[in-house]
Amino acid sequence: MAVIVRDVLYAYTNARQAYDRFLRNGVNPEQARNAVALLLWLERGGVQAINLVRKYSDHVLMHLAAEANSIMLYLRGEQSFNLEIPLLSRLDQGFIDPGFFVFHQDLVVRGVAEILESLGVLIFDDHLNRLMTSYQTGLIDVMPDQLREPYTFRSVTVPEDCRSMFITISRGQPVEGEDIFNHFRDKWGDCIVRVLMEETTGGAPPMYGRIIFKREAFVSLVLNGENMVCVNIGDRQIWLRKYITRPRDA
């Protein structure tokens, strides 16, 4: 029997409830999505994470959100602090070495990105979850067509603009496009299509550019709820924000 949307939403009820609780406690929606996706990825590795969240008080839950956020910051490249995740480290009575996230950044990022773009499409869809709640509580007698649809995850390549980030380079700290490309490739593996830099004259260094990632979810993981972030490329800094297409003149 084919798996339908309702089946997926039901199977991941705990993930949606964790997401809703994060939001009710003031966690930024993008950070909440990334945190839940991270916990789901840990579950795939045999760590009971999402299923334990419902047992936590709001106070403990916020500590969990803060630790997940610390992991995202570390993955982005903010490595000026020691990664300390005492709560996450002891989920399910086991032990997760913080060093795992340090030395396997590519594995973690690609795993979380895949969840965001597959299961996350349903788990974080407010409309589908409202339909599911209405059907489960009897407010709707007949299952809506949207819940009956077969669930088949197909990797869809979105337009480059949707998976791009605009680069601003700090004055006096010139950075080559190759350096930016290698920074993310070395940390996250095969995640970038290309880096485009401003064309200049007279030997002037470029002041802006554009990163085109292979997946839209990578943009979410870089920003993690912020409008603009600073990333260190060696001893230099670049600023990244979501790429916004300029409207063409009529």
mmCIF file of C-alpha atoms in Angstrom:
data_model
loop_
_atom_site.group_PDB
_atom_site.id
_atom_site.type_symbol
_atom_site.label_atom_id
_atom_site.label_comp_id
_atom_site.label_asym_id
_atom_site.label_seq_id
_atom_site.Cartn_x
_atom_site.Cartn_y
_atom_site.Cartn_z
ATOM 1 C CA MET A 1 0.000 0.000 0.000
ATOM 2 C CA ALA A 2 1.329 3.417 -0.959
ATOM 3 C CA VAL A 3 2.336 5.802 1.796
ATOM 4 C CA ILE A 4 0.172 8.917 1.779
ATOM 5 C CA VAL A 5 0.716 12.359 3.268
ATOM 6 C CA ARG A 6 -1.489 11.522 6.270
ATOM 7 C CA ASP A 7 0.733 8.552 7.129
ATOM 8 C CA VAL A 8 3.860 10.706 7.173
ATOM 9 C CA LEU A 9 2.250 13.430 9.287
ATOM 10 C CA TYR A 10 0.994 10.817 11.743
ATOM 11 C CA ALA A 11 4.379 9.087 11.946
ATOM 12 C CA TYR A 12 6.095 12.388 12.711
ATOM 13 C CA THR A 13 3.549 13.798 15.139
ATOM 14 C CA ASN A 14 6.240 14.139 17.811
ATOM 15 C CA ALA A 15 8.444 16.136 15.442
ATOM 16 C CA ARG A 16 5.625 18.565 14.690
ATOM 17 C CA GLN A 17 4.782 18.890 18.375
ATOM 18 C CA ALA A 18 8.435 19.653 19.144
ATOM 19 C CA TYR A 19 8.420 22.318 16.431
ATOM 20 C CA ASP A 20 5.230 23.888 17.800
ATOM 21 C CA ARG A 21 6.649 23.936 21.324
ATOM 22 C CA PHE A 22 9.838 25.623 20.122
ATOM 23 C CA LEU A 23 7.716 28.311 18.462
ATOM 24 C CA ARG A 24 5.515 28.823 21.529
ATOM 25 C CA ASN A 25 8.652 29.413 23.564
ATOM 26 C CA GLY A 26 9.876 32.123 21.223
ATOM 27 C CA VAL A 27 12.396 30.214 19.100
ATOM 28 C CA ASN A 28 12.896 31.700 15.635
ATOM 29 C CA PRO A 29 10.955 29.564 13.081
ATOM 30 C CA GLU A 30 14.015 28.820 10.947
ATOM 31 C CA GLN A 31 16.065 27.875 14.006
ATOM 32 C CA ALA A 32 13.174 25.693 15.187
ATOM 33 C CA ARG A 33 13.022 23.887 11.833
ATOM 34 C CA ASN A 34 16.770 23.339 11.810
ATOM 35 C CA ALA A 35 16.720 22.078 15.405
ATOM 36 C CA VAL A 36 13.941 19.563 14.703
ATOM 37 C CA ALA A 37 15.675 18.404 11.509
ATOM 38 C CA LEU A 38 18.883 17.895 13.492
ATOM 39 C CA LEU A 39 17.047 15.827 16.117
ATOM 40 C CA LEU A 40 15.395 13.740 13.385
ATOM 41 C CA TRP A 41 18.790 13.132 11.828
ATOM 42 C CA LEU A 42 20.121 11.941 15.193
ATOM 43 C CA GLU A 43 17.167 9.542 15.402
ATOM 44 C CA ARG A 44 18.294 7.969 12.136
ATOM 45 C CA GLY A 45 21.556 7.204 13.887
ATOM 46 C CA GLY A 46 19.736 5.407 16.687
ATOM 47 C CA VAL A 47 19.581 8.265 19.216
ATOM 48 C CA GLN A 48 16.155 8.752 20.779
ATOM 49 C CA ALA A 49 15.861 12.518 20.411
ATOM 50 C CA ILE A 50 12.486 13.718 19.125
ATOM 51 C CA ASN A 51 10.544 11.142 21.121
ATOM 52 C CA LEU A 52 12.090 12.447 24.344
ATOM 53 C CA VAL A 53 11.255 16.106 23.747
ATOM 54 C CA ARG A 54 7.645 15.683 24.874
ATOM 55 C CA LYS A 55 8.926 14.670 28.310
ATOM 56 C CA TYR A 56 10.930 17.866 28.786
ATOM 57 C CA SER A 57 9.739 20.986 30.565
ATOM 58 C CA ASP A 58 9.788 24.239 28.600
ATOM 59 C CA HIS A 59 12.895 25.283 30.535
ATOM 60 C CA VAL A 60 14.809 22.171 29.455
ATOM 61 C CA LEU A 61 13.442 22.496 25.934
ATOM 62 C CA MET A 62 14.967 25.962 25.595
ATOM 63 C CA HIS A 63 18.341 24.579 26.669
ATOM 64 C CA LEU A 64 17.975 21.982 23.931
ATOM 65 C CA ALA A 65 17.180 24.700 21.381
ATOM 66 C CA ALA A 66 20.244 26.675 22.498
ATOM 67 C CA GLU A 67 22.489 23.634 22.088
ATOM 68 C CA ALA A 68 21.105 22.909 18.620
ATOM 69 C CA ASN A 69 21.731 26.553 17.731
ATOM 70 C CA SER A 70 25.327 26.238 18.970
ATOM 71 C CA ILE A 71 25.842 23.279 16.647
ATOM 72 C CA MET A 72 24.488 25.284 13.710
ATOM 73 C CA LEU A 73 26.818 28.181 14.527
ATOM 74 C CA TYR A 74 29.754 25.810 14.708
ATOM 75 C CA LEU A 75 28.834 24.186 11.406
ATOM 76 C CA ARG A 76 28.638 27.637 9.824
ATOM 77 C CA GLY A 77 32.220 28.308 10.841
ATOM 78 C CA GLU A 78 32.026 30.168 14.139
ATOM 79 C CA GLN A 79 34.688 28.061 15.799
ATOM 80 C CA SER A 80 35.995 30.583 18.314
ATOM 81 C CA PHE A 81 34.288 28.675 21.142
ATOM 82 C CA ASN A 82 34.320 25.122 22.457
ATOM 83 C CA LEU A 83 31.200 23.249 21.420
ATOM 84 C CA GLU A 84 29.438 22.282 24.643
ATOM 85 C CA ILE A 85 26.185 20.334 24.373
ATOM 86 C CA PRO A 86 25.645 18.621 27.755
ATOM 87 C CA LEU A 87 21.930 17.941 27.182
ATOM 88 C CA LEU A 88 22.238 16.657 23.616
ATOM 89 C CA SER A 89 25.294 14.633 24.606
ATOM 90 C CA ARG A 90 23.217 12.525 26.986
ATOM 91 C CA LEU A 91 20.021 11.966 25.082
ATOM 92 C CA ASP A 92 18.573 8.475 25.396
ATOM 93 C CA GLN A 93 20.969 7.681 28.270
ATOM 94 C CA GLY A 94 23.782 7.493 25.737
ATOM 95 C CA PHE A 95 26.605 9.831 24.907
ATOM 96 C CA ILE A 96 27.121 11.975 21.821
ATOM 97 C CA ASP A 97 30.666 13.289 21.637
ATOM 98 C CA PRO A 98 30.648 16.993 20.641
ATOM 99 C CA GLY A 99 33.722 16.156 18.596
ATOM 100 C CA PHE A 100 31.483 14.235 16.204
ATOM 101 C CA PHE A 101 29.906 17.505 15.025
ATOM 102 C CA VAL A 102 33.351 19.075 14.766
ATOM 103 C CA PHE A 103 34.970 16.378 12.633
ATOM 104 C CA HIS A 104 31.964 15.288 10.561
ATOM 105 C CA GLN A 105 30.459 18.626 9.586
ATOM 106 C CA ASP A 106 29.841 17.543 5.996
ATOM 107 C CA LEU A 107 27.907 14.464 7.097
ATOM 108 C CA VAL A 108 25.752 16.419 9.551
ATOM 109 C CA VAL A 109 24.983 19.299 7.182
ATOM 110 C CA ARG A 110 24.038 17.091 4.260
ATOM 111 C CA GLY A 111 21.880 14.879 6.494
ATOM 112 C CA VAL A 112 19.995 17.801 8.031
ATOM 113 C CA ALA A 113 19.576 19.447 4.608
ATOM 114 C CA GLU A 114 18.085 16.253 3.183
ATOM 115 C CA ILE A 115 15.529 16.073 6.003
ATOM 116 C CA LEU A 116 14.569 19.738 5.557
ATOM 117 C CA GLU A 117 13.874 19.130 1.870
ATOM 118 C CA SER A 118 12.046 15.800 2.262
ATOM 119 C CA LEU A 119 10.136 15.128 5.475
ATOM 120 C CA GLY A 120 10.408 18.769 6.505
ATOM 121 C CA VAL A 121 8.254 19.837 3.571
ATOM 122 C CA LEU A 122 5.323 18.111 5.302
ATOM 123 C CA ILE A 123 6.270 18.433 8.975
ATOM 124 C CA PHE A 124 6.637 22.223 8.794
ATOM 125 C CA ASP A 125 3.650 22.859 6.514
ATOM 126 C CA ASP A 126 1.127 24.697 8.718
ATOM 127 C CA HIS A 127 -1.786 24.168 6.341
ATOM 128 C CA LEU A 128 -1.323 20.404 6.079
ATOM 129 C CA ASN A 129 -0.990 20.098 9.838
ATOM 130 C CA ARG A 130 -4.182 22.082 10.419
ATOM 131 C CA LEU A 131 -5.994 19.737 8.035
ATOM 132 C CA MET A 132 -4.537 16.753 9.860
ATOM 133 C CA THR A 133 -5.682 18.075 13.245
ATOM 134 C CA SER A 134 -9.178 18.826 11.940
ATOM 135 C CA TYR A 135 -9.477 15.322 10.483
ATOM 136 C CA GLN A 136 -8.154 13.595 13.606
ATOM 137 C CA THR A 137 -10.455 15.532 15.937
ATOM 138 C CA GLY A 138 -13.532 14.925 13.804
ATOM 139 C CA LEU A 139 -14.032 18.501 12.640
ATOM 140 C CA ILE A 140 -13.708 17.099 9.110
ATOM 141 C CA ASP A 141 -15.555 13.836 8.409
ATOM 142 C CA VAL A 142 -13.901 12.986 5.099
ATOM 143 C CA MET A 143 -10.153 12.925 4.695
ATOM 144 C CA PRO A 144 -9.100 15.948 2.579
ATOM 145 C CA ASP A 145 -7.561 15.187 -0.799
ATOM 146 C CA GLN A 146 -4.280 16.823 0.253
ATOM 147 C CA LEU A 147 -3.891 14.216 2.990
ATOM 148 C CA ARG A 148 -4.721 11.390 0.576
ATOM 149 C CA GLU A 149 -1.946 12.272 -1.857
ATOM 150 C CA PRO A 150 0.857 9.711 -2.149
ATOM 151 C CA TYR A 151 4.082 10.719 -0.453
ATOM 152 C CA THR A 152 6.984 10.389 -2.839
ATOM 153 C CA PHE A 153 10.126 12.377 -2.215
ATOM 154 C CA ARG A 154 11.778 13.464 -5.394
ATOM 155 C CA SER A 155 14.746 15.768 -5.259
ATOM 156 C CA VAL A 156 13.626 18.883 -7.104
ATOM 157 C CA THR A 157 16.221 21.309 -8.389
ATOM 158 C CA VAL A 158 14.981 24.793 -7.558
ATOM 159 C CA PRO A 159 16.108 27.871 -9.521
ATOM 160 C CA GLU A 160 19.602 29.134 -8.739
ATOM 161 C CA ASP A 161 18.234 32.366 -7.258
ATOM 162 C CA CYS A 162 16.450 30.348 -4.529
ATOM 163 C CA ARG A 163 19.660 28.610 -3.446
ATOM 164 C CA SER A 164 21.972 31.604 -3.698
ATOM 165 C CA MET A 165 23.511 33.969 -1.162
ATOM 166 C CA PHE A 166 24.807 37.483 -1.704
ATOM 167 C CA ILE A 167 28.381 38.083 -0.538
ATOM 168 C CA THR A 168 29.633 41.382 0.855
ATOM 169 C CA ILE A 169 33.387 41.609 1.441
ATOM 170 C CA SER A 170 34.774 43.725 4.266
ATOM 171 C CA ARG A 171 36.831 46.640 3.011
ATOM 172 C CA GLY A 172 40.547 46.016 3.328
ATOM 173 C CA GLN A 173 40.041 42.247 3.595
ATOM 174 C CA PRO A 174 40.081 41.032 -0.031
ATOM 175 C CA VAL A 175 38.849 37.484 -0.551
ATOM 176 C CA GLU A 176 39.041 35.448 -3.743
ATOM 177 C CA GLY A 177 36.052 33.480 -4.950
ATOM 178 C CA GLU A 178 38.186 30.338 -4.883
ATOM 179 C CA ASP A 179 38.860 30.865 -1.164
ATOM 180 C CA ILE A 180 35.108 31.064 -0.452
ATOM 181 C CA PHE A 181 34.428 28.002 -2.581
ATOM 182 C CA ASN A 182 37.131 25.984 -0.826
ATOM 183 C CA HIS A 183 35.967 27.123 2.625
ATOM 184 C CA PHE A 184 32.534 25.585 2.214
ATOM 185 C CA ARG A 185 33.749 22.582 0.224
ATOM 186 C CA ASP A 186 36.308 21.706 2.902
ATOM 187 C CA LYS A 187 33.694 22.009 5.668
ATOM 188 C CA TRP A 188 30.513 20.766 4.007
ATOM 189 C CA GLY A 189 31.742 18.696 1.097
ATOM 190 C CA ASP A 190 30.229 18.969 -2.382
ATOM 191 C CA CYS A 191 27.689 21.702 -1.568
ATOM 192 C CA ILE A 192 28.457 24.578 -3.957
ATOM 193 C CA VAL A 193 27.839 24.946 -7.684
ATOM 194 C CA ARG A 194 30.046 28.015 -8.091
ATOM 195 C CA VAL A 195 31.028 31.384 -6.657
ATOM 196 C CA LEU A 196 30.622 34.504 -8.783
ATOM 197 C CA MET A 197 32.575 37.645 -7.921
ATOM 198 C CA GLU A 198 32.249 41.277 -8.954
ATOM 199 C CA GLU A 199 34.202 42.130 -12.107
ATOM 200 C CA THR A 200 36.533 45.026 -11.366
ATOM 201 C CA THR A 201 39.071 47.110 -13.274
ATOM 202 C CA GLY A 202 42.507 48.415 -12.451
ATOM 203 C CA GLY A 203 43.310 45.585 -10.094
ATOM 204 C CA ALA A 204 40.709 46.647 -7.514
ATOM 205 C CA PRO A 205 39.550 43.727 -5.344
ATOM 206 C CA PRO A 206 35.895 42.694 -5.656
ATOM 207 C CA MET A 207 33.587 43.953 -2.923
ATOM 208 C CA TYR A 208 30.658 41.655 -3.512
ATOM 209 C CA GLY A 209 29.722 38.342 -5.078
ATOM 210 C CA ARG A 210 27.296 35.461 -5.050
ATOM 211 C CA ILE A 211 27.398 31.860 -3.823
ATOM 212 C CA ILE A 212 25.193 29.327 -5.601
ATOM 213 C CA PHE A 213 24.588 26.256 -3.451
ATOM 214 C CA LYS A 214 23.430 22.890 -4.719
ATOM 215 C CA ARG A 215 20.473 22.785 -2.296
ATOM 216 C CA GLU A 216 18.179 25.497 -1.006
ATOM 217 C CA ALA A 217 18.415 24.031 2.497
ATOM 218 C CA PHE A 218 22.097 25.008 2.698
ATOM 219 C CA VAL A 219 21.017 28.660 2.673
ATOM 220 C CA SER A 220 18.764 27.998 5.670
ATOM 221 C CA LEU A 221 21.582 26.279 7.524
ATOM 222 C CA VAL A 222 23.983 29.163 6.895
ATOM 223 C CA LEU A 223 21.539 31.850 8.054
ATOM 224 C CA ASN A 224 19.827 29.819 10.803
ATOM 225 C CA GLY A 225 17.203 32.471 11.448
ATOM 226 C CA GLU A 226 19.361 35.554 10.874
ATOM 227 C CA ASN A 227 19.043 38.040 8.022
ATOM 228 C CA MET A 228 22.799 38.426 7.589
ATOM 229 C CA VAL A 229 25.729 36.476 8.991
ATOM 230 C CA CYS A 230 29.482 36.934 9.178
ATOM 231 C CA VAL A 231 31.688 34.048 8.079
ATOM 232 C CA ASN A 232 35.438 33.897 8.636
ATOM 233 C CA ILE A 233 37.513 32.878 5.629
ATOM 234 C CA GLY A 234 40.879 32.368 7.238
ATOM 235 C CA ASP A 235 41.695 35.670 8.944
ATOM 236 C CA ARG A 236 39.264 37.625 6.761
ATOM 237 C CA GLN A 237 35.526 38.127 6.941
ATOM 238 C CA ILE A 238 32.663 38.028 4.482
ATOM 239 C CA TRP A 239 28.998 38.808 5.083
ATOM 240 C CA LEU A 240 26.262 36.604 3.674
ATOM 241 C CA ARG A 241 22.546 37.145 3.201
ATOM 242 C CA LYS A 242 19.857 35.513 1.106
ATOM 243 C CA TYR A 243 20.093 36.485 -2.540
ATOM 244 C CA ILE A 244 17.132 38.538 -3.710
ATOM 245 C CA THR A 245 16.476 38.907 -7.400
ATOM 246 C CA ARG A 246 16.145 42.479 -8.524
ATOM 247 C CA PRO A 247 12.970 43.156 -10.499
ATOM 248 C CA ARG A 248 13.697 43.742 -14.139
ATOM 249 C CA ASP A 249 12.787 47.067 -15.674
ATOM 250 C CA ALA A 250 9.592 46.938 -17.632
#
